[in-house]
Amino acid sequence: MKNRTAITTTLNKSITRKVIELQELGYDCDFLLLANGNLLCIQTNRKYPIKSVSIETMEHGYDFFSQTYKHVHTIVTGNGESGVLLTERAYN
């Protein structure tokens, strides 16, 4: 049990650490993938078609809180907004 806790903490920390690192690099918006395929910037409430933004996969790991694999992506929009998107599948 102790070993599993250590692994859980390490994987969850790796995702968190990557998000913090990206925020320090200027990826300051948080994006949400909507059911219609658009991305929503939480900070500005702007919606973007997924094909109109640049998406790069940065990290992935197992999240024991949600019991799913999470992929950390960077998003850059045409108007200069940049941020982070967490999803259960990789986008490229």
Coordinates of C-alpha atoms in Angstrom, one line a residue:
M1 CA 0.0 0.0 0.0
K2 CA 2.8 2.4 0.8
N3 CA 4.5 1.8 -2.5
R4 CA 1.2 2.5 -4.4
T5 CA 0.8 5.8 -2.5
A6 CA 4.3 6.8 -3.5
I7 CA 3.6 6.0 -7.2
T8 CA 0.2 7.8 -7.0
T9 CA 1.7 10.9 -5.6
T10 CA 4.6 10.9 -8.1
L11 CA 2.3 10.6 -11.2
N12 CA -0.2 13.2 -10.0
K13 CA 2.7 15.5 -9.1
S14 CA 4.2 15.1 -12.6
I15 CA 1.0 16.4 -14.2
T16 CA 0.7 19.2 -11.7
R17 CA 4.4 20.1 -12.1
K18 CA 4.1 20.3 -15.9
V19 CA 1.0 22.6 -15.7
I20 CA 2.8 24.9 -13.3
E21 CA 5.9 24.9 -15.5
L22 CA 3.8 25.9 -18.6
Q23 CA 2.0 28.6 -16.7
E24 CA 5.4 30.1 -15.7
L25 CA 6.4 30.1 -19.4
G26 CA 3.3 32.2 -20.2
Y27 CA 0.6 29.7 -20.9
D28 CA -1.7 31.5 -18.6
C29 CA -5.2 30.6 -19.9
D30 CA -7.1 27.4 -19.0
F31 CA -9.0 25.8 -21.9
L32 CA -12.0 23.4 -21.7
L33 CA -13.0 21.1 -24.6
L34 CA -16.7 21.5 -25.2
A35 CA -19.0 18.7 -26.5
N36 CA -19.4 20.5 -29.8
G37 CA -15.6 20.3 -30.5
N38 CA -14.9 23.9 -29.6
L39 CA -12.4 25.1 -27.0
L40 CA -13.5 27.5 -24.4
C41 CA -11.0 29.9 -22.7
I42 CA -12.1 30.0 -19.1
Q43 CA -10.5 33.4 -18.4
T44 CA -11.9 35.3 -21.5
N45 CA -15.0 33.2 -22.2
R46 CA -13.9 33.0 -25.9
K47 CA -14.7 30.0 -28.0
Y48 CA -12.4 28.6 -30.7
P49 CA -13.0 25.8 -33.2
I50 CA -10.4 23.1 -32.4
K51 CA -9.0 23.3 -35.9
S52 CA -8.3 27.0 -35.6
V53 CA -5.7 26.7 -32.8
S54 CA -2.3 25.2 -32.4
I55 CA -2.3 22.2 -30.1
E56 CA 0.9 20.4 -28.8
T57 CA 0.9 17.5 -26.4
M58 CA 3.4 18.1 -23.6
E59 CA 3.0 15.4 -21.0
H60 CA 0.8 12.5 -20.0
G61 CA 0.3 10.4 -16.9
Y62 CA -2.2 8.5 -14.9
D63 CA -4.4 10.6 -12.6
F64 CA -5.4 8.5 -9.6
F65 CA -8.0 11.1 -8.5
S66 CA -10.1 10.6 -11.6
Q67 CA -8.6 7.2 -12.4
T68 CA -7.9 8.2 -16.0
Y69 CA -4.9 9.0 -18.1
K70 CA -4.5 12.8 -18.6
H71 CA -2.8 14.5 -21.4
V72 CA -1.4 18.0 -20.9
H73 CA -1.5 20.2 -24.1
T74 CA -0.5 23.7 -24.9
I75 CA -2.9 25.8 -26.9
V76 CA -2.0 28.9 -28.9
T77 CA -4.8 30.8 -30.6
G78 CA -4.6 33.1 -33.6
N79 CA -5.1 36.2 -31.5
G80 CA -2.2 35.4 -29.1
E81 CA -4.0 33.7 -26.2
S82 CA -2.1 30.7 -25.0
G83 CA -2.8 28.3 -22.3
V84 CA -3.2 24.7 -21.1
L85 CA -5.7 22.0 -21.9
L86 CA -6.1 18.7 -19.9
T87 CA -7.9 15.9 -21.7
E88 CA -8.2 12.1 -21.5
R89 CA -6.9 11.7 -25.0
A90 CA -4.0 13.1 -27.0
Y91 CA -4.7 15.7 -29.7
N92 CA -2.2 16.5 -32.5

